[in-house]
Coordinates of C-alpha atoms in Angstrom, one line a residue:
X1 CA 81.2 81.7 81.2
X2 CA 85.0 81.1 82.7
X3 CA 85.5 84.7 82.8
X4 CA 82.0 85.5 84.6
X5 CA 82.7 82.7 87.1
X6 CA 86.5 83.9 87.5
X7 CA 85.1 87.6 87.9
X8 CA 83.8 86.3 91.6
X9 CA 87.6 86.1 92.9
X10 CA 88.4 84.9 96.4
X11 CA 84.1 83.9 96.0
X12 CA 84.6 81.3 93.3
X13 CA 86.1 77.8 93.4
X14 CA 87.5 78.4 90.0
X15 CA 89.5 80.9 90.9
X16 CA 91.2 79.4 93.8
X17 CA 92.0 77.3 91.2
X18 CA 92.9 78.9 88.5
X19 CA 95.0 82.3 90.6
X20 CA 97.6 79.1 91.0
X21 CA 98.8 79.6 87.1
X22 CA 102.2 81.6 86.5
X23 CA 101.7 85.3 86.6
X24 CA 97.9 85.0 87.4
X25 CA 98.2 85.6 91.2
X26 CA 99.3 88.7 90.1
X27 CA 96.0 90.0 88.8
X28 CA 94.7 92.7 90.9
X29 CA 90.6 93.1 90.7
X30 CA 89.2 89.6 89.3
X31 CA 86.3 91.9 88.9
X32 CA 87.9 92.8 85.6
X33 CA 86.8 89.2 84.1
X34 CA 83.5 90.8 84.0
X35 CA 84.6 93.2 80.9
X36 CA 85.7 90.2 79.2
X37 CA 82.2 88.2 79.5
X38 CA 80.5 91.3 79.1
X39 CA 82.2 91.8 75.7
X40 CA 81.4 88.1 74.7
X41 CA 78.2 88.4 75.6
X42 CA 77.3 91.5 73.6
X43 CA 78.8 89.7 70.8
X44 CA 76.3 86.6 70.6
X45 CA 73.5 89.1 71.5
X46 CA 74.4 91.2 68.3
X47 CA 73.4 87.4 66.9
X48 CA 70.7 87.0 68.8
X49 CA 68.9 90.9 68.0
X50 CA 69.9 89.8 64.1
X51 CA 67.7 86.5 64.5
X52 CA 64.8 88.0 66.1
X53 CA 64.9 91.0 63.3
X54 CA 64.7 88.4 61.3
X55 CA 62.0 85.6 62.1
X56 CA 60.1 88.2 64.7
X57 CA 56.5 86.8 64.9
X58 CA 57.8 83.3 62.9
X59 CA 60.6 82.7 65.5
X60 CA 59.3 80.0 68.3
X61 CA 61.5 81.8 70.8
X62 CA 60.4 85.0 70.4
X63 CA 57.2 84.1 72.8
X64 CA 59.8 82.6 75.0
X65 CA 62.1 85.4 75.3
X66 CA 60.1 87.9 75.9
X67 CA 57.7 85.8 78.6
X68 CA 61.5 85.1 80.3
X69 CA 62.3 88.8 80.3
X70 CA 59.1 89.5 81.9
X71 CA 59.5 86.8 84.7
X72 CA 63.1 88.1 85.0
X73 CA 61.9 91.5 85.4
X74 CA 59.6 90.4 88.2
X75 CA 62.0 88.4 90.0
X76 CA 64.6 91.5 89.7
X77 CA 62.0 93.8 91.2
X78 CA 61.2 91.7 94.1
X79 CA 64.7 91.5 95.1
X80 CA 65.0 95.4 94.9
X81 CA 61.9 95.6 97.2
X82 CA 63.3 92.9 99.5
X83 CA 66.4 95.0 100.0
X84 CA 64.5 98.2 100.2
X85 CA 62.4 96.7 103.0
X86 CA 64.5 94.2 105.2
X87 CA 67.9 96.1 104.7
X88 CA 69.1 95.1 108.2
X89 CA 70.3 91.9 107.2
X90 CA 72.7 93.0 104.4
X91 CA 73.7 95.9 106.4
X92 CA 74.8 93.2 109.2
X93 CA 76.3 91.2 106.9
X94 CA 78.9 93.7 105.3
X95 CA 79.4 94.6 109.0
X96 CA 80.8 91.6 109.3
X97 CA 82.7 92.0 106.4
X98 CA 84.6 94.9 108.0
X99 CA 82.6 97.2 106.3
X100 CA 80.1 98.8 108.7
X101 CA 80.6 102.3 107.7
X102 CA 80.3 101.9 104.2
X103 CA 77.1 99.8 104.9
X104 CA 74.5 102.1 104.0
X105 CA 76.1 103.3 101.0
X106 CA 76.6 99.6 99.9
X107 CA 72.8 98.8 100.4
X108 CA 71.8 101.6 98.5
X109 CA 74.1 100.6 96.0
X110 CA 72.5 97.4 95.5
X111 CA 69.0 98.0 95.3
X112 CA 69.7 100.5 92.7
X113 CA 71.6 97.5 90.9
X114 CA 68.5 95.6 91.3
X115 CA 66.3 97.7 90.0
X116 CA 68.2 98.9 87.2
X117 CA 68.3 95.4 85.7
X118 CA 64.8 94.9 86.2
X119 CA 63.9 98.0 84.2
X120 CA 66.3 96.4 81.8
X121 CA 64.7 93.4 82.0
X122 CA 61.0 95.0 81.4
X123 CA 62.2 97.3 78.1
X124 CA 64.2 93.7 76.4
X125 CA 60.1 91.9 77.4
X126 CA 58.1 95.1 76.2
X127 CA 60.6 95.2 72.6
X128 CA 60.6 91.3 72.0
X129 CA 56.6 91.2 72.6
X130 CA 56.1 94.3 69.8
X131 CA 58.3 92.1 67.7
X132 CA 56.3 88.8 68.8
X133 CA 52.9 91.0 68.4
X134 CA 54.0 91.6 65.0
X135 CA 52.9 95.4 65.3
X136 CA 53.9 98.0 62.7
X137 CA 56.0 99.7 64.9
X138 CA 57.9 96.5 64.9
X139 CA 60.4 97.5 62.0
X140 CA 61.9 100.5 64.6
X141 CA 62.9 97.6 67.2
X142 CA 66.5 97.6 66.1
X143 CA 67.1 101.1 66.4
X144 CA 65.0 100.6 70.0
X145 CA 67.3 98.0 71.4
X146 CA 70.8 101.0 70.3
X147 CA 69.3 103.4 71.7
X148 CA 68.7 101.6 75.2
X149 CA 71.8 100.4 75.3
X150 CA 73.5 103.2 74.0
X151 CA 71.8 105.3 76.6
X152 CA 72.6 103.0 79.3
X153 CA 76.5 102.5 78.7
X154 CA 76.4 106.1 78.6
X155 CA 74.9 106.6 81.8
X156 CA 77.0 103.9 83.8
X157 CA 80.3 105.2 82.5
X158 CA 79.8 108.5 83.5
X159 CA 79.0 107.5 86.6
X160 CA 81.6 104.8 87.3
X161 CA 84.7 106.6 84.9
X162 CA 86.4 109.6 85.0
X163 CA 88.6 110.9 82.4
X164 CA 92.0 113.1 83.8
X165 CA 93.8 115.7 81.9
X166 CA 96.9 114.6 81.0
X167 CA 98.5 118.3 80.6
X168 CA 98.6 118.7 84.6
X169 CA 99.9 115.0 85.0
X170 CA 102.8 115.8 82.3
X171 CA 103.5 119.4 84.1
X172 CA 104.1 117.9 87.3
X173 CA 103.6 120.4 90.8
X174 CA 106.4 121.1 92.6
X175 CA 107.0 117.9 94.8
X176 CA 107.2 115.7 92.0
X177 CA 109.5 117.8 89.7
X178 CA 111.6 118.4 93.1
X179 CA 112.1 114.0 93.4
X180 CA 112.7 114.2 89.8
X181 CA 115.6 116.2 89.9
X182 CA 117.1 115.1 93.0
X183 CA 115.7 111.3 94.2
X184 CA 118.1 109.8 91.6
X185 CA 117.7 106.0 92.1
X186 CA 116.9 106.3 96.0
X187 CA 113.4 106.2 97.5
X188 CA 110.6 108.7 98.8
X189 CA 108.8 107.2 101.7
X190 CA 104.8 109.2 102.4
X191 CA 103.9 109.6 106.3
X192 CA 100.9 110.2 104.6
X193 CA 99.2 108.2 101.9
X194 CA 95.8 109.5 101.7
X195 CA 94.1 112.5 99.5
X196 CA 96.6 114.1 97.1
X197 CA 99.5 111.2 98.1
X198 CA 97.0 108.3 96.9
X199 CA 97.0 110.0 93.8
X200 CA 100.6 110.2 93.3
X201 CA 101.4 106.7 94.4
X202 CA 98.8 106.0 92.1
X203 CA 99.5 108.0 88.7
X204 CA 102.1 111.1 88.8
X205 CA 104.6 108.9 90.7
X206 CA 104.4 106.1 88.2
X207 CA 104.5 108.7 85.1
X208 CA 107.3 110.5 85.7
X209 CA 109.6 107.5 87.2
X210 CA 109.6 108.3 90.4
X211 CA 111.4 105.4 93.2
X212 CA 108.5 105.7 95.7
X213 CA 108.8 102.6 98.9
X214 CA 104.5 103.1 100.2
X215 CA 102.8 100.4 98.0
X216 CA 99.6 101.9 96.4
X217 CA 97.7 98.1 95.9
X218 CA 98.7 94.9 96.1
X219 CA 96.0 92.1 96.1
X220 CA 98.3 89.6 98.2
X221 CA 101.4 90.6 99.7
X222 CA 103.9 87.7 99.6
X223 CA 104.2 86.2 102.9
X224 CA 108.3 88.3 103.1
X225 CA 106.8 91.4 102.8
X226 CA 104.4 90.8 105.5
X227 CA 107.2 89.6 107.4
X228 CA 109.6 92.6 106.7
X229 CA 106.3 95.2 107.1
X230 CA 105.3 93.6 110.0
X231 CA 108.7 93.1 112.2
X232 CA 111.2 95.8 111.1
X233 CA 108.6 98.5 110.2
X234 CA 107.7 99.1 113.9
X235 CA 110.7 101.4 113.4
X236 CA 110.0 103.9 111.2
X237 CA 113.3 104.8 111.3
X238 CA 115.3 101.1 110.9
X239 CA 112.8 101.0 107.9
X240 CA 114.2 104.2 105.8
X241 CA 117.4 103.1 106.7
X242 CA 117.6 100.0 105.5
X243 CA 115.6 100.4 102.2
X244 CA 117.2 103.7 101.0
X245 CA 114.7 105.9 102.1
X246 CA 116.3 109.7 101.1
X247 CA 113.4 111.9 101.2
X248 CA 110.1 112.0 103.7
X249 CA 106.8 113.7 102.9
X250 CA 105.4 114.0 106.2
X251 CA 102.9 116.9 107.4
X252 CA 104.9 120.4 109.3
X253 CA 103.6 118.6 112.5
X254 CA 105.3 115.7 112.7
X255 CA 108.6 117.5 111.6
X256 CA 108.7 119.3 114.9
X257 CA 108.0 116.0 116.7
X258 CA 110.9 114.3 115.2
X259 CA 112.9 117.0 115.8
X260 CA 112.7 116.7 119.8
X261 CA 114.9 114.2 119.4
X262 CA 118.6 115.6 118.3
X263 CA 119.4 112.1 117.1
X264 CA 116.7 112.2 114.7
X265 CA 116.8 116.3 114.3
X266 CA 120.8 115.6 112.8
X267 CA 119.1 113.3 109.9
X268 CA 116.4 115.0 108.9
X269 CA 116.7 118.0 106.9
X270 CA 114.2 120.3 105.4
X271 CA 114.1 119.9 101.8
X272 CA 111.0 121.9 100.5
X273 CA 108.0 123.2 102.0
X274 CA 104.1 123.3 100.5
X275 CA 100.8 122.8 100.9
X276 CA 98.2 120.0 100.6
X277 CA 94.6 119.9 100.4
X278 CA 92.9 117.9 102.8
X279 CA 88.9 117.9 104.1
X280 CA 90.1 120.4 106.8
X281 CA 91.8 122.5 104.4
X282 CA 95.0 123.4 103.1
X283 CA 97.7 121.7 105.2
X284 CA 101.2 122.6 105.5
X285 CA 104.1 119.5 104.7
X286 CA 107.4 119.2 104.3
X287 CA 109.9 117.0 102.4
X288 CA 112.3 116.0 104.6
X289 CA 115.9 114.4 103.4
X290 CA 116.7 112.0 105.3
X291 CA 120.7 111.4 105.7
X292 CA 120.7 108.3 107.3
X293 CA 120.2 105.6 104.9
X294 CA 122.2 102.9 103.0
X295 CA 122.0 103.7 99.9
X296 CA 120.7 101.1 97.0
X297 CA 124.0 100.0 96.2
X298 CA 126.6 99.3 99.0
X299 CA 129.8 97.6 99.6
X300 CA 130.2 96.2 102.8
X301 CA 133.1 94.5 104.3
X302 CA 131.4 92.9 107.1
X303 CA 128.6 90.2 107.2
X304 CA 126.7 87.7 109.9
X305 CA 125.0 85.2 109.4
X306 CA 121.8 84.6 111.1
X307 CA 118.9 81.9 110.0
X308 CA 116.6 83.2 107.3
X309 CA 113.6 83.2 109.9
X310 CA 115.2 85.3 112.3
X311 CA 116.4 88.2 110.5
X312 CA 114.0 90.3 110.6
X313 CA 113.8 90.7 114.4
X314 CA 117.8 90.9 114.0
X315 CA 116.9 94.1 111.8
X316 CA 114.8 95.2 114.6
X317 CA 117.3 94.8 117.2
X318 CA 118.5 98.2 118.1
X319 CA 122.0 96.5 118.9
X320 CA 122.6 95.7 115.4
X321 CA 124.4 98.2 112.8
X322 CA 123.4 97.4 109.8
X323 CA 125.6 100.4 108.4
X324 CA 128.8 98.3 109.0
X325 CA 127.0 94.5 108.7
X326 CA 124.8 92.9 106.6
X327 CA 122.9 89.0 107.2
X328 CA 123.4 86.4 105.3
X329 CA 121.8 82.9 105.5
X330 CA 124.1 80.0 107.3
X331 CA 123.2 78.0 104.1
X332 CA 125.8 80.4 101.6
X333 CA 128.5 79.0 104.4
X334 CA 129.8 82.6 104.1
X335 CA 130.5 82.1 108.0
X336 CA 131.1 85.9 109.7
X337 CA 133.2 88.4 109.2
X338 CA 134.0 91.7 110.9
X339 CA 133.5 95.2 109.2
X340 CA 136.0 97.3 110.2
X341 CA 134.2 100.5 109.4
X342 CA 130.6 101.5 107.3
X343 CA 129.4 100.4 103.7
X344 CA 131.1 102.6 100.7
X345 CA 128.5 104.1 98.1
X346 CA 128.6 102.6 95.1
X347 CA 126.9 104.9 92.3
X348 CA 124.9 103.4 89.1
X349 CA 123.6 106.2 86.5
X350 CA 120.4 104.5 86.7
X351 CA 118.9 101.5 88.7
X352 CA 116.0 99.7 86.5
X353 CA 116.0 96.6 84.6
X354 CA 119.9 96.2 84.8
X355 CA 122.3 98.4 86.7
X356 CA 126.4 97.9 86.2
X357 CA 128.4 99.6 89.0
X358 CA 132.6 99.8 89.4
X359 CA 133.7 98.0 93.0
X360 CA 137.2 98.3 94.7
X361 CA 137.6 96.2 97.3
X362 CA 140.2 95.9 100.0
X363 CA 139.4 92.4 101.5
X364 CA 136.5 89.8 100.1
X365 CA 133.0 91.9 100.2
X366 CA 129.5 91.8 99.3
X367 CA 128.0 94.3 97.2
X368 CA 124.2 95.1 98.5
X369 CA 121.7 96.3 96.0
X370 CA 118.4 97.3 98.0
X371 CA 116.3 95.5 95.5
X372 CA 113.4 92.6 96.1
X373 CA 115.3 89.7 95.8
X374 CA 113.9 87.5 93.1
X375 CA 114.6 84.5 90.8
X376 CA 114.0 86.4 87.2
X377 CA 117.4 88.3 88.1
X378 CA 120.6 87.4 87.6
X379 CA 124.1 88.8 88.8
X380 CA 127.5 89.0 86.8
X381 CA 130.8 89.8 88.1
X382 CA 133.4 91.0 85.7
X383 CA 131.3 89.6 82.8
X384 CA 130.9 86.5 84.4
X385 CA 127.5 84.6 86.2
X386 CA 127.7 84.6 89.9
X387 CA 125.5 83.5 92.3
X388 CA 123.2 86.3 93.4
X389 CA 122.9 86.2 97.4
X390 CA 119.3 87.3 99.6
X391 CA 121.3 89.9 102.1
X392 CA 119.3 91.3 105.3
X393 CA 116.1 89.2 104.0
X394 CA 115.1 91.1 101.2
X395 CA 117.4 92.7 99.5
X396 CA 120.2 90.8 96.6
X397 CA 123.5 90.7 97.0
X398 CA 126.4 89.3 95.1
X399 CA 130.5 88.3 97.1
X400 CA 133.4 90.0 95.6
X401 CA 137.1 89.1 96.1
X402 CA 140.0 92.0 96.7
X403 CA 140.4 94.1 93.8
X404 CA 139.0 96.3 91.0
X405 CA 135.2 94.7 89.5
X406 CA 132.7 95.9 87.4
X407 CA 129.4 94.3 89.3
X408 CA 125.9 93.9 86.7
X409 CA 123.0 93.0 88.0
X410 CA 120.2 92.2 85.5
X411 CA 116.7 91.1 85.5
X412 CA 116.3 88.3 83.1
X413 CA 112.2 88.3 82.8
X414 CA 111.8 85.2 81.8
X415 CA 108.5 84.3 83.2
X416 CA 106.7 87.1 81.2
X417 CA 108.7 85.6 78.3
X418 CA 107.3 82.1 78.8
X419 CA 103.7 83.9 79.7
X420 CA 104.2 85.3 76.2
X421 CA 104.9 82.5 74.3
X422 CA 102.4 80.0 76.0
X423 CA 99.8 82.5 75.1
X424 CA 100.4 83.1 71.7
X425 CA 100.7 79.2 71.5
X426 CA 97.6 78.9 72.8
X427 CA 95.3 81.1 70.5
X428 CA 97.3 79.9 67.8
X429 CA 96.4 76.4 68.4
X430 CA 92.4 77.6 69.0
X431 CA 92.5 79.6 66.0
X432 CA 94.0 76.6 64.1
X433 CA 91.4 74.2 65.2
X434 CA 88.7 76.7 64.5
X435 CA 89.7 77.0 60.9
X436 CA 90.0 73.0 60.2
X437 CA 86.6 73.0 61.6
X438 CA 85.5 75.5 59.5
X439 CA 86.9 73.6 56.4
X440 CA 85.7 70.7 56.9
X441 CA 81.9 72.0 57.3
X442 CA 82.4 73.7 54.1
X443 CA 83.7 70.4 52.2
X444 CA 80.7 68.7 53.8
X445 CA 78.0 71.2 52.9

């Protein structure tokens, strides 16, 4: 019953509650508690079909259940009719919602729901009363109750699951394979992110490792990236550049917009050329590389610093170079200093769990890894800890005196680890209280 009331989300009390916990605000459709009480209910009905096979016409809830499925039937009906007749009502109310053109479709949606579980309801009442009635045909109620719901988990997964080839996925199309060869640890930023780019985001991006910045779902954005999204991302432009954006998917169209400006023409370069299917028809797009950004790891010489709460708009500010400066927060007491010139690349083979890169610095730097700064990670400087900086309000950072230095940064993970352990501590301390429980009921017996 936790789960089913947990499956309500945002709905339920419970869950307002409970999304609190480590980890759990995480969790993207709540929905998914369902499946768990869903399983958990099957199981004790498996019980309950074994009881009634066995006491049938002697069981004194047999009359019951079958006289409640009935009702329930009724009652299940009626509220298919009443959406049937007054749908203007619900229609208004998902309008409200933000969801006036999917209205229709929604209302439709649920009177089918009704009257699918009344029809549900009506076959459990007609099987239980044979069973009650006693009548010889009593004995094929088991195989009755399989096939129903054999039938019906047939029918709703059809309709509500598709299964993918995996050969096309592995095989990859020719934007994909291009990124793979060539994005190395920068990022690919989609103009675009419906049709055929939803389903990259959503599965060939993710499978063949792909560093792509358009977020496919998140359930609640933390409060920075609204921020960041929200102030800095009014310029396209600022955006790529400061979160190592090196190619652009963007339709032909756009290309020749951008290019009517020759500061803009000078950064963006053609990179590949295709086709997408869209409801109109195949539609021509380019992947553009774009020159201009800093790349994921950076040594700069200069820095500013500027309050926490008004970076972002210092991003935004077109007076600001953040090719030659990066913010810090007044708290470090890193004060300002000057960059004489732009960032220096710093190259890592890879960028993913941990990345180790060689600096050589003239004067006292800060080395800028374009990565969401967070707690779990921790920074090392010539093997030892350091103190891991938040540089130009999202990204980590790490100060580095004159000289040669091999920089590591390295997520830690130890909240899943803790997750982990709590868990398995958990069901090891239900399981071990369900077995004394057990013992003890035997001894007694």
């Amino acid at each position: 019953m936790i789960g089913f009331w947990l499956a309500f989300g945002k709905y339920s009390l419970l869950y307002k509650l409970f999304f609190q916990l480590p980890l759990v605000s995480n969790i993207r459709a709540p929905i998914k508690f369902l499946d768990n009480f869903q399983i958990c209910l099957g199981i004790v009905s498996a019980y309950g079909l074994d009881r009634l096979l066995a006491e049938r016409k002697s069981g004194r809830s047999t009359k019951a259940l079958w006289l409640g499925s009935a009702v329930s039937g009724v009652l299940l009906l009626l509220a298919c009719l009443k959406v049937l007749v007054f749908p203007a009502s619900r229609k208004a109310a998902f309008a409200g919602m933000g969801f006036e053109r999917f209205a229709d479709v929604m209302v439709q949606n649920m009177a089918q729901a009704w009257f699918h579980a009344a029809l549900l309801a009506f076959l459990c009442g007609a099987l239980v009363f044979v069973a009650w009635k006693g009548l010889k045909q009593a004995k094929w109620i088991g195989l009755a109750f399989l096939i129903v719901l054999t039938g019906d988990s047939l029918l709703l997964t059809s309709h509500y699951f598709r299964a993918n080839d995996l050969a096309g996925l592995k095989q990859g199309n020719a934007v994909t394979n291009f990124l793979k060869q060539n994005q190395g640890s920068e990022r690919t930023f989609f103009v675009d992110q419906s049709g055929i780019y939803n389903q990259w985001l959503a599965s060939d991006g993710p499978y063949h490792g792909l560093n792509l910045f358009n977020i496919w779902q998140m359930p609640r954005m933390p409060v920075d990236y609204n921020e960041y999204l929200g102030t800095v991302g009014r310029n396209q432009v600022r955006l790529w550049e400061l979160t190592a954006v090196k190619y652009v998917a963007a339709p032909a169209q756009i290309l020749q917009q951008l290019q009517q400006n020759p500061t803009l023409g000078q950064l963006l370069r053609p990179a590949l050329n295709y086709q997408v299917p869209t409801a109109q028809g195949m539609r021509p797009d380019v992947l553009l590389e774009f020159t201009g950004a800093i790349p994921r790891l950076a040594l700069f010489s200069g820095w500013e610093s500027v309050p926490l709460d008004q970076q972002c708009h210092r991003l935004a500010d077109a007076g600001h170079n953040p090719r030659n400066t990066v913010l810090l927060d007044p708290a470090y007491d890193f004060g300002n200093q000057t960059g004489g010139s732009a960032f220096q690349r710093l190259n890592a083979d890879e960028v993913g769990r941990s990345v180790t890169v060689s600096v050589s610095a003239q004067e006292r730097s800060i080395v800028r890894f374009s990565q969401y700064f967070q707690p779990t990670w921790r920074a090392f400087v010539d093997g030892k800890p350091t103190k891991i900086l938040r540089v130009d309000y999202l990204c980590m950072g790490v100060a580095v005196e004159p000289g040669e230095h091999i920089v590591e940064f390295r997520c830690a993970g130890g909240g899943v680890k803790v997750a982990f352990l709590t868990g398995a501590l958990s069901v090891s301390l239900v399981l071990g209280v369900l077995l004394i429980f057990s013992r003890s009921r035997g001894a007694e017996a």
